[in-house]
CSV table of C-alpha atoms and ligand atoms in Angstrom, one decimal:
chain,number,residue,atom,x,y,z
A,159,MET,CA,37.5,-35.8,5.0
A,160,SER,CA,41.2,-35.1,5.5
A,161,GLU,CA,43.9,-37.7,4.7
A,162,SER,CA,45.2,-37.7,8.2
A,163,VAL,CA,41.9,-39.0,9.7
A,164,PRO,CA,42.5,-42.8,10.2
A,165,LYS,CA,39.7,-44.9,8.5
A,166,ALA,CA,38.1,-48.0,9.6
A,167,SER,CA,39.0,-51.1,7.3
A,168,LEU,CA,36.4,-53.7,6.6
A,169,TYR,CA,38.0,-57.0,5.9
A,170,TYR,CA,35.5,-59.0,3.8
A,171,PHE,CA,34.6,-61.5,1.2
A,172,PRO,CA,31.6,-60.6,-0.9
A,173,PRO,CA,29.9,-64.1,-1.0
A,174,SER,CA,30.1,-64.4,2.7
A,175,ILE,CA,26.8,-64.2,4.5
A,176,TRP,CA,27.8,-62.3,7.5
A,177,CYS,CA,29.8,-59.9,5.4
A,178,SER,CA,26.4,-59.1,3.7
A,179,ALA,CA,24.9,-58.3,7.0
A,180,VAL,CA,27.6,-55.6,7.5
A,181,LEU,CA,27.3,-54.4,3.9
A,182,LEU,CA,23.6,-53.9,4.4
A,183,ALA,CA,24.3,-52.0,7.6
A,184,LEU,CA,26.9,-49.7,5.7
A,185,GLN,CA,24.0,-48.9,3.1
A,186,GLU,CA,21.4,-48.3,5.6
A,187,LYS,CA,23.4,-46.2,7.8
A,188,GLY,CA,24.4,-44.2,4.7
A,189,TYR,CA,28.2,-44.6,4.8
A,190,ALA,CA,29.9,-43.1,1.8
A,191,GLU,CA,32.3,-45.5,-0.2
A,192,ASP,CA,35.3,-43.4,0.9
A,193,GLU,CA,34.5,-43.6,4.6
A,194,VAL,CA,35.3,-47.3,5.2
A,195,ASP,CA,38.2,-49.1,3.3
A,196,LEU,CA,36.9,-52.4,2.0
A,197,LYS,CA,39.7,-55.0,1.8
A,198,SER,CA,39.0,-58.3,0.3
A,199,VAL,CA,39.9,-61.5,2.1
A,200,ASP,CA,39.5,-64.4,-0.4
A,201,LEU,CA,38.0,-67.4,1.6
A,202,SER,CA,38.0,-69.7,-1.4
A,203,LYS,CA,41.8,-69.4,-1.4
A,204,GLY,CA,42.2,-69.7,2.4
A,205,GLU,CA,43.5,-66.1,2.6
A,206,ASN,CA,41.9,-65.9,6.1
A,207,TYR,CA,44.4,-68.4,7.5
A,208,ALA,CA,47.6,-66.4,6.6
A,209,LEU,CA,49.5,-65.2,9.5
A,210,ALA,CA,49.0,-61.5,8.7
A,211,PHE,CA,45.3,-61.9,8.9
A,212,LEU,CA,45.5,-64.1,12.1
A,213,ARG,CA,47.2,-61.3,13.8
A,214,LEU,CA,44.2,-59.0,13.2
A,215,ASN,CA,41.6,-61.8,13.9
A,216,PRO,CA,43.0,-65.0,15.4
A,217,LYS,CA,39.5,-66.7,14.7
A,218,ALA,CA,40.2,-66.3,11.0
A,219,THR,CA,36.8,-65.0,10.1
A,220,VAL,CA,35.3,-62.3,8.3
A,221,PRO,CA,33.8,-59.8,8.5
A,222,THR,CA,36.5,-58.2,10.6
A,223,LEU,CA,36.5,-54.4,11.1
A,224,VAL,CA,39.6,-52.6,12.2
A,225,VAL,CA,38.9,-49.4,13.8
A,226,PRO,CA,41.3,-46.6,14.8
A,227,PHE,CA,41.2,-45.6,18.5
A,228,GLU,CA,41.1,-41.9,19.0
A,229,LYS,CA,42.1,-41.6,22.7
A,230,THR,CA,45.5,-42.8,22.8
A,231,LEU,CA,49.0,-41.3,22.8
A,232,SER,CA,50.8,-44.4,22.0
A,233,ALA,CA,52.6,-44.6,18.9
A,234,ASP,CA,52.6,-48.3,18.4
A,235,SER,CA,50.0,-49.6,16.0
A,236,GLU,CA,48.9,-52.4,18.2
A,237,SER,CA,47.2,-50.2,20.7
A,238,ARG,CA,46.1,-47.7,18.1
A,239,TYR,CA,43.8,-50.0,16.3
A,240,LYS,CA,41.2,-52.4,17.6
A,241,ALA,CA,39.7,-55.3,15.6
A,242,LEU,CA,36.1,-56.2,15.9
A,243,THR,CA,35.8,-59.8,14.9
A,244,ASP,CA,32.1,-60.4,15.3
A,245,THR,CA,29.2,-59.5,13.1
A,246,LYS,CA,27.0,-58.2,15.9
A,247,ALA,CA,29.7,-56.0,17.4
A,248,ILE,CA,30.5,-54.7,14.0
A,249,ILE,CA,27.0,-53.8,13.1
A,250,GLU,CA,26.5,-52.1,16.6
A,251,PHE,CA,29.7,-50.1,16.2
A,252,LEU,CA,28.6,-49.0,12.6
A,253,ASP,CA,25.3,-47.9,14.0
A,254,LYS,CA,26.7,-45.9,17.0
A,255,SER,CA,29.4,-44.2,14.9
A,256,ARG,CA,26.8,-42.5,12.7
A,257,SER,CA,24.1,-40.4,14.5
A,258,ALA,CA,21.0,-38.8,13.2
A,259,ILE,CA,23.2,-35.7,12.8
A,260,SER,CA,25.5,-37.5,10.4
A,261,ARG,CA,24.0,-37.3,6.9
A,262,THR,CA,23.7,-40.5,5.1
A,263,ASN,CA,25.8,-40.7,1.9
A,264,THR,CA,24.2,-43.4,-0.2
A,265,THR,CA,20.9,-43.1,-2.0
A,266,SER,CA,19.7,-39.8,-0.2
A,267,SER,CA,21.2,-37.3,2.3
A,268,ALA,CA,18.4,-38.1,4.9
A,269,PRO,CA,19.6,-38.5,8.5
A,270,ALA,CA,21.2,-41.7,9.4
A,271,PRO,CA,18.5,-44.0,10.9
A,272,ALA,CA,19.3,-45.3,14.4
A,273,LEU,CA,19.1,-49.2,14.3
A,274,ALA,CA,19.5,-49.8,18.1
A,275,PRO,CA,16.3,-51.0,19.6
A,276,ALA,CA,14.8,-48.1,21.6
A,277,THR,CA,13.5,-50.2,24.7
A,278,ILE,CA,14.8,-53.0,27.1
A,279,ALA,CA,11.8,-55.2,25.6
A,280,PHE,CA,12.9,-54.6,22.0
A,281,THR,CA,16.5,-55.3,22.9
A,282,ALA,CA,15.7,-58.5,24.4
A,283,ILE,CA,13.9,-59.6,21.2
A,284,SER,CA,16.6,-58.3,19.0
A,285,ASN,CA,19.3,-60.2,21.0
A,286,ASN,CA,17.2,-63.4,20.9
A,287,ILE,CA,16.7,-63.3,17.2
A,288,ILE,CA,20.4,-62.4,16.5
A,289,GLU,CA,21.4,-65.2,18.8
A,290,LEU,CA,19.2,-67.8,17.2
A,291,LEU,CA,20.5,-66.7,13.6
A,292,HIS,CA,24.2,-67.1,14.8
A,293,SER,CA,23.6,-70.5,16.7
A,294,ASP,CA,25.1,-73.8,15.5
A,295,GLU,CA,21.4,-74.9,14.8
A,296,GLY,CA,20.8,-72.0,12.6
A,297,SER,CA,24.2,-71.8,10.9
A,298,PRO,CA,23.8,-70.6,7.3
A,299,ASN,CA,27.3,-71.8,6.5
A,300,ALA,CA,26.7,-75.3,7.7
A,301,ALA,CA,23.5,-75.0,5.8
A,302,LYS,CA,25.5,-74.5,2.6
A,303,TRP,CA,28.1,-77.1,3.3
A,304,TYR,CA,25.4,-79.7,4.2
A,305,ASN,CA,22.9,-78.9,1.5
A,306,ALA,CA,22.6,-82.4,0.1
A,307,ARG,CA,20.5,-85.1,1.5
A,308,ASP,CA,20.9,-87.7,-1.3
A,309,GLU,CA,23.6,-88.7,-3.7
A,310,THR,CA,22.5,-86.7,-6.8
A,311,SER,CA,22.4,-83.5,-4.7
A,312,LEU,CA,25.8,-84.3,-3.2
A,313,GLN,CA,27.4,-84.8,-6.6
A,314,GLU,CA,26.0,-81.4,-7.7
A,315,LEU,CA,27.1,-79.6,-4.6
A,316,SER,CA,30.6,-81.1,-4.7
A,317,LYS,CA,31.1,-79.4,-8.1
A,318,SER,CA,31.5,-76.0,-6.3
A,319,LEU,CA,32.3,-77.0,-2.7
A,320,GLY,CA,34.8,-79.8,-3.7
A,321,PRO,CA,37.4,-77.2,-5.1
A,322,PHE,CA,36.5,-74.6,-2.3
A,323,PHE,CA,37.3,-77.1,0.5
A,324,ALA,CA,40.3,-78.5,-1.2
A,325,ALA,CA,41.7,-75.1,-1.7
A,326,LYS,CA,41.1,-74.2,1.8
A,327,ARG,CA,42.8,-77.4,3.0
A,328,ASP,CA,45.9,-76.8,0.8
A,329,ALA,CA,46.1,-73.1,2.1
A,330,ILE,CA,46.3,-74.2,5.6
A,331,ALA,CA,48.8,-77.0,4.7
A,332,PHE,CA,50.9,-74.4,3.0
A,333,ASN,CA,51.0,-72.2,6.1
A,334,ILE,CA,51.9,-75.1,8.3
A,335,ALA,CA,54.8,-76.3,5.9
A,336,GLU,CA,56.1,-72.6,5.8
A,337,SER,CA,56.3,-72.5,9.6
A,338,GLU,CA,57.9,-75.9,9.7
A,339,LYS,CA,60.5,-74.7,7.4
A,340,GLY,CA,61.0,-71.6,9.7
A,341,ALA,CA,60.0,-69.4,6.8
A,342,VAL,CA,57.4,-67.8,9.0
A,343,GLN,CA,57.3,-67.7,12.8
A,344,ALA,CA,54.0,-69.1,14.2
A,345,SER,CA,53.1,-69.6,17.8
A,346,THR,CA,52.2,-72.9,19.2
A,347,LYS,CA,48.6,-71.7,19.5
A,348,THR,CA,48.5,-70.9,15.9
A,349,LYS,CA,49.9,-74.1,14.6
A,350,LYS,CA,47.4,-76.0,16.7
A,351,PHE,CA,44.5,-73.7,15.3
A,352,TRP,CA,45.8,-74.6,11.8
A,353,GLU,CA,45.9,-78.4,12.6
A,354,ASP,CA,42.5,-78.3,14.0
A,355,LYS,CA,41.0,-76.4,11.0
A,356,LYS,CA,42.7,-78.5,8.4
A,357,ALA,CA,41.4,-81.7,10.0
A,358,GLY,CA,37.8,-80.5,10.0
A,359,ILE,CA,38.1,-79.1,6.4
A,360,ALA,CA,39.8,-82.2,5.1
A,361,GLU,CA,36.8,-84.4,6.4
A,362,LEU,CA,34.4,-82.5,4.3
A,363,ALA,CA,36.8,-82.2,1.4
A,364,GLU,CA,37.1,-85.9,1.2
A,365,VAL,CA,33.2,-86.4,1.2
A,366,PHE,CA,33.1,-84.0,-1.7
A,367,ALA,CA,36.1,-85.5,-3.6
A,368,ASP,CA,34.4,-89.0,-3.5
A,369,ALA,CA,30.9,-87.6,-4.4
A,370,GLY,CA,31.2,-89.1,-7.9
A,371,LYS,CA,31.7,-92.5,-6.6
A,372,SER,CA,28.7,-94.9,-6.2
A,373,GLU,CA,28.2,-96.5,-2.7
A,374,SER,CA,29.9,-99.7,-3.7
A,375,GLU,CA,33.0,-98.0,-5.1
A,376,LEU,CA,33.7,-96.3,-1.7
A,377,SER,CA,36.2,-97.7,0.9
A,378,PRO,CA,34.7,-98.7,4.2
A,379,GLU,CA,36.0,-95.3,5.5
A,380,GLY,CA,34.6,-93.3,2.7
A,381,LYS,CA,31.3,-95.2,3.3
A,382,SER,CA,31.0,-94.1,6.9
A,383,LYS,CA,32.2,-90.6,6.1
A,384,ARG,CA,29.4,-90.2,3.6
A,385,ALA,CA,26.8,-91.6,5.9
A,386,GLU,CA,28.0,-89.3,8.7
A,387,TYR,CA,27.6,-86.4,6.3
A,388,PHE,CA,24.0,-87.3,5.2
A,389,LYS,CA,23.1,-87.9,8.9
A,390,ASN,CA,24.5,-84.3,9.7
A,391,ALA,CA,22.7,-82.9,6.6
A,392,LYS,CA,19.3,-84.5,7.6
A,393,LYS,CA,19.5,-83.2,11.3
A,394,LEU,CA,20.6,-79.7,10.2
A,395,TRP,CA,17.8,-79.2,7.7
A,396,GLU,CA,14.9,-81.3,9.1
A,397,THR,CA,15.4,-80.7,12.7
A,398,ASP,CA,17.6,-77.7,13.6
A,399,LEU,CA,17.0,-75.2,10.8
A,400,LYS,CA,13.3,-76.0,11.0
A,401,ALA,CA,13.3,-75.2,14.7
A,402,VAL,CA,15.2,-72.0,14.2
A,403,LEU,CA,12.9,-70.8,11.4
A,404,THR,CA,9.8,-71.5,13.6
A,405,ARG,CA,11.3,-69.7,16.5
A,406,VAL,CA,12.4,-66.6,14.6
A,407,ASN,CA,9.1,-66.4,12.8
A,408,LYS,CA,7.5,-66.5,16.3
A,409,GLU,CA,9.8,-64.1,18.0
A,410,MET,CA,9.8,-61.5,15.4
A,411,LEU,CA,6.9,-58.7,15.2
A,412,GLY,CA,6.6,-58.3,11.4
A,413,PRO,CA,7.3,-57.2,8.8
A,414,PHE,CA,10.7,-56.4,10.3
A,415,ALA,CA,12.1,-57.9,13.5
A,416,LEU,CA,10.8,-55.3,15.7
A,417,GLY,CA,7.8,-54.1,13.7
A,418,ASP,CA,7.6,-51.4,11.2
A,419,GLN,CA,10.9,-50.0,11.7
A,420,LEU,CA,14.1,-51.4,10.6
A,421,SER,CA,16.6,-52.4,13.3
A,422,LEU,CA,19.9,-54.1,14.1
A,423,ALA,CA,18.4,-57.6,13.8
A,424,ASP,CA,17.1,-57.0,10.4
A,425,MET,CA,20.6,-56.7,9.0
A,426,HIS,CA,21.3,-60.3,10.3
A,427,LEU,CA,17.9,-61.6,9.4
A,428,ALA,CA,18.0,-60.4,5.8
A,429,ALA,CA,21.4,-62.0,5.0
A,430,TRP,CA,20.4,-65.1,6.8
A,431,LEU,CA,17.2,-65.6,5.0
A,432,ALA,CA,18.8,-64.6,1.6
A,433,ARG,CA,21.2,-67.6,2.1
A,434,LEU,CA,18.7,-70.0,3.0
A,435,VAL,CA,16.2,-69.0,0.4
A,436,SER,CA,19.2,-69.3,-2.2
A,437,LEU,CA,19.9,-72.9,-1.0
A,438,ALA,CA,16.4,-73.8,-1.4
A,439,GLY,CA,16.4,-72.8,-5.0
A,440,GLY,CA,14.9,-69.3,-4.7
A,441,ASN,CA,16.2,-66.2,-6.4
A,442,VAL,CA,15.9,-62.3,-6.1
A,443,SER,CA,12.7,-62.4,-8.2
A,444,ASP,CA,10.7,-64.5,-5.7
A,445,LYS,CA,8.1,-62.8,-3.7
A,446,GLY,CA,7.8,-63.5,0.0
A,447,ASP,CA,5.3,-66.2,-0.2
A,448,GLY,CA,7.1,-67.8,-3.1
A,449,ALA,CA,10.6,-67.6,-1.4
A,450,ILE,CA,9.3,-69.0,2.0
A,451,SER,CA,7.4,-71.8,0.3
A,452,LYS,CA,10.6,-72.9,-1.4
A,453,LEU,CA,12.4,-72.9,1.8
A,454,GLU,CA,9.4,-74.9,3.5
A,455,ASN,CA,9.5,-77.4,0.7
A,456,HIS,CA,13.2,-77.7,0.8
A,457,ILE,CA,13.0,-78.5,4.5
A,458,GLY,CA,10.4,-81.1,3.7
A,459,ASN,CA,8.1,-83.4,5.7
A,460,GLY,CA,5.1,-81.0,5.2
A,461,PHE,CA,6.7,-78.1,7.1
A,462,VAL,CA,4.9,-74.9,6.9
A,463,LEU,CA,5.3,-71.7,8.9
A,464,PRO,CA,2.0,-70.3,10.4
A,465,LYS,CA,0.4,-67.6,8.2
A,466,ASP,CA,-0.7,-65.4,11.0
A,467,PHE,CA,0.6,-61.9,10.1
A,468,GLN,CA,-1.9,-59.3,8.4
A,469,TRP,CA,-0.4,-56.2,6.8
A,470,ASN,CA,-0.3,-53.9,4.0
A,471,PRO,CA,2.8,-54.6,2.0
A,472,PRO,CA,4.6,-51.8,0.1
A,473,GLN,CA,3.0,-50.9,-3.4
A,474,ARG,CA,5.6,-50.2,-6.0
A,475,ASP,CA,3.1,-49.6,-8.9
A,476,GLY,CA,0.7,-47.3,-7.2
A,477,SER,CA,-2.1,-49.9,-7.1
A,478,GLU,CA,-4.5,-50.0,-4.4
A,479,VAL,CA,-3.3,-51.3,-1.0
A,480,GLN,CA,-4.6,-54.9,-0.3
A,481,PRO,CA,-4.0,-56.2,3.1
A,482,VAL,CA,-2.4,-59.7,2.9
A,483,THR,CA,-2.0,-62.6,5.4
A,484,GLN,CA,1.2,-64.5,5.3
A,485,SER,CA,4.0,-65.7,7.6
A,486,LYS,CA,6.0,-63.0,9.0
A,487,LEU,CA,9.1,-64.3,7.3
A,488,ALA,CA,7.4,-63.9,4.0
A,489,ALA,CA,6.2,-60.4,5.0
A,490,PHE,CA,9.8,-59.7,5.9
A,491,TRP,CA,11.1,-60.8,2.6
A,492,ASP,CA,8.6,-58.6,0.8
A,493,ALA,CA,9.6,-55.6,2.9
A,494,VAL,CA,13.3,-56.1,2.8
A,495,LYS,CA,13.8,-56.8,-0.7
A,496,GLU,CA,12.4,-53.4,-1.6
A,497,ARG,CA,15.1,-51.7,0.1
A,498,PRO,CA,17.9,-50.1,-2.0
A,499,SER,CA,20.4,-51.6,0.5
A,500,TRP,CA,19.1,-55.2,-0.2
A,501,LYS,CA,19.0,-54.5,-4.0
A,502,LYS,CA,22.7,-53.3,-4.1
A,503,VAL,CA,23.9,-56.2,-1.9
A,504,TYR,CA,22.1,-58.8,-3.9
A,505,ALA,CA,22.5,-57.1,-7.3
A,506,ASP,CA,24.4,-60.2,-8.6
A,507,GLY,CA,22.0,-62.7,-7.2
A,508,LEU,CA,21.4,-64.3,-3.6
A,509,HIS,CA,24.4,-65.7,-1.9
B,85,LIG,N1,30.7,-65.4,14.9
B,85,LIG,C1,31.4,-64.8,13.7
B,85,LIG,C2,31.1,-65.7,12.5
B,85,LIG,C3,31.7,-65.2,11.2
B,85,LIG,C4,31.8,-66.3,10.2
B,85,LIG,O1,31.4,-67.5,10.5
B,85,LIG,N2,32.4,-66.0,9.1
B,85,LIG,C5,32.7,-66.9,7.9
B,85,LIG,C6,32.1,-66.3,6.7
B,85,LIG,S1,30.4,-65.9,6.7
B,85,LIG,C7,34.2,-67.2,7.9
B,85,LIG,O2,35.0,-66.3,7.9
B,85,LIG,N3,34.6,-68.4,7.7
B,85,LIG,C8,36.0,-68.7,7.7
B,85,LIG,C9,36.1,-69.8,6.6
B,85,LIG,O3,35.2,-70.2,6.0
B,85,LIG,O4,37.4,-70.3,6.5
B,85,LIG,C10,30.6,-63.6,13.4
B,85,LIG,O5,29.4,-63.4,13.7
B,85,LIG,O6,31.2,-62.7,12.7
B,86,LIG,C1,28.5,-38.3,-0.7
B,86,LIG,O1,29.9,-37.9,-0.6
B,86,LIG,C2,30.6,-37.5,-1.8
B,86,LIG,C3,32.0,-37.0,-1.3
B,86,LIG,O2,32.7,-38.0,-0.6
B,86,LIG,C4,29.8,-36.3,-2.4
B,86,LIG,O3,30.5,-36.1,-3.7
B,86,LIG,C5,28.3,-36.8,-2.7
B,86,LIG,O4,27.7,-35.8,-3.4
B,86,LIG,C6,27.7,-37.3,-1.5
B,86,LIG,N1,26.4,-37.8,-1.9
B,86,LIG,C7,25.2,-37.7,-1.2
B,86,LIG,C8,24.1,-38.4,-1.7
B,86,LIG,O5,25.2,-37.1,-0.3
B,87,LIG,C1,14.0,-67.2,-10.5
B,87,LIG,O1,13.3,-68.5,-10.5
B,87,LIG,C2,12.1,-68.7,-11.3
B,87,LIG,C3,11.7,-70.0,-11.2
B,87,LIG,O2,11.3,-70.2,-9.8
B,87,LIG,C4,12.6,-68.3,-12.8
B,87,LIG,O3,11.4,-68.6,-13.5
B,87,LIG,C5,13.2,-67.0,-12.9
B,87,LIG,O4,13.8,-67.0,-14.3
B,87,LIG,C6,14.3,-66.9,-12.0
B,87,LIG,N1,14.9,-65.5,-12.0
B,87,LIG,C7,16.2,-65.1,-11.9
B,87,LIG,C8,16.5,-63.8,-11.9
B,87,LIG,O5,17.0,-65.9,-11.9
């Protein structure tokens, strides 16, 4: 590739769940390391709220893929580049940009697989699943923030999330202060965005900061914030995520979302499930049944997914093929964790 060809830049943060979905797609499609510029945006330092990043993506989220436009004569960079700010759009773009005539450049030089569903019916299932995984009810980020339903787990969770939320809140406050001093020029819209984000983040930051206090040591306000936190956590895990897991398990065909062949929805599902299993105390060594049973137990109240999928899982050791019956999500876990893309993205553990 010559130096003059403009490259796409992926703004990402390695522990971020939706960035992992994009990284899986880059691997599956066989993008070489030198084909996309990876640019780190440290969410734990609130770097996504800096003005320079907000100019690329006013929603302040990663992944963000900045792609050069080929068909333009304009010299101004605003119109020569386009930012894709949504995981679904980014993965679709990466899929289309590398056809079967493009060679993969990762683990083999086989043709790049097409991840887009081949039929209207498959597209509908795929979109349903992706929508469920990105819904508020299925939010893997909320799942992480609200992964405590009693005081002991809240104390434990606050050790990592307390500093994380405090740093984010302080980074936004710094941006607001800079703009008030006139050191940077932020629009009214951006200032409002900062204020709204800061308020939401500060709320959680306070709950985590107070996590070490016993109920009786809390101010009346602190008490009601903690109660609100537990109420949200309970609803998210015991009602919303439970419903999303049940629906995804029902909609998917197994072992992958659309059956035997890997597709777009699997990039989202693999990252989403890895996050939930990790929050439930699972790790990369867990097999499908074990990973899903940890997740079911974590949801609690006797929740189990139907074990109605029979298949022949991949055999690594050359042993005889034994058909197994399990939930589709357990079959998915067994199938996806064998892939080099998954092993690479989760080489340092689930996140
Ligand atoms: N709808 C967006 C959501 C992306 C998203 O939620 N990204 C998270 C990281 S996984 C983020 O950037 N959060 C900003 C923050 O935590 O400050 C997408 O699908 O790309
Ligand atoms: C991938 O591309 C690099 C050059 O960018 C080349 O050196 C390498 O051999 C390629 N690998 C495969 C597996 O095709
Ligand atoms: C994964 O968890 C199991 C317990 O469920 C533990 O025995 C094992 O050592 C863990 N493996 C890794 C790689 O952390």
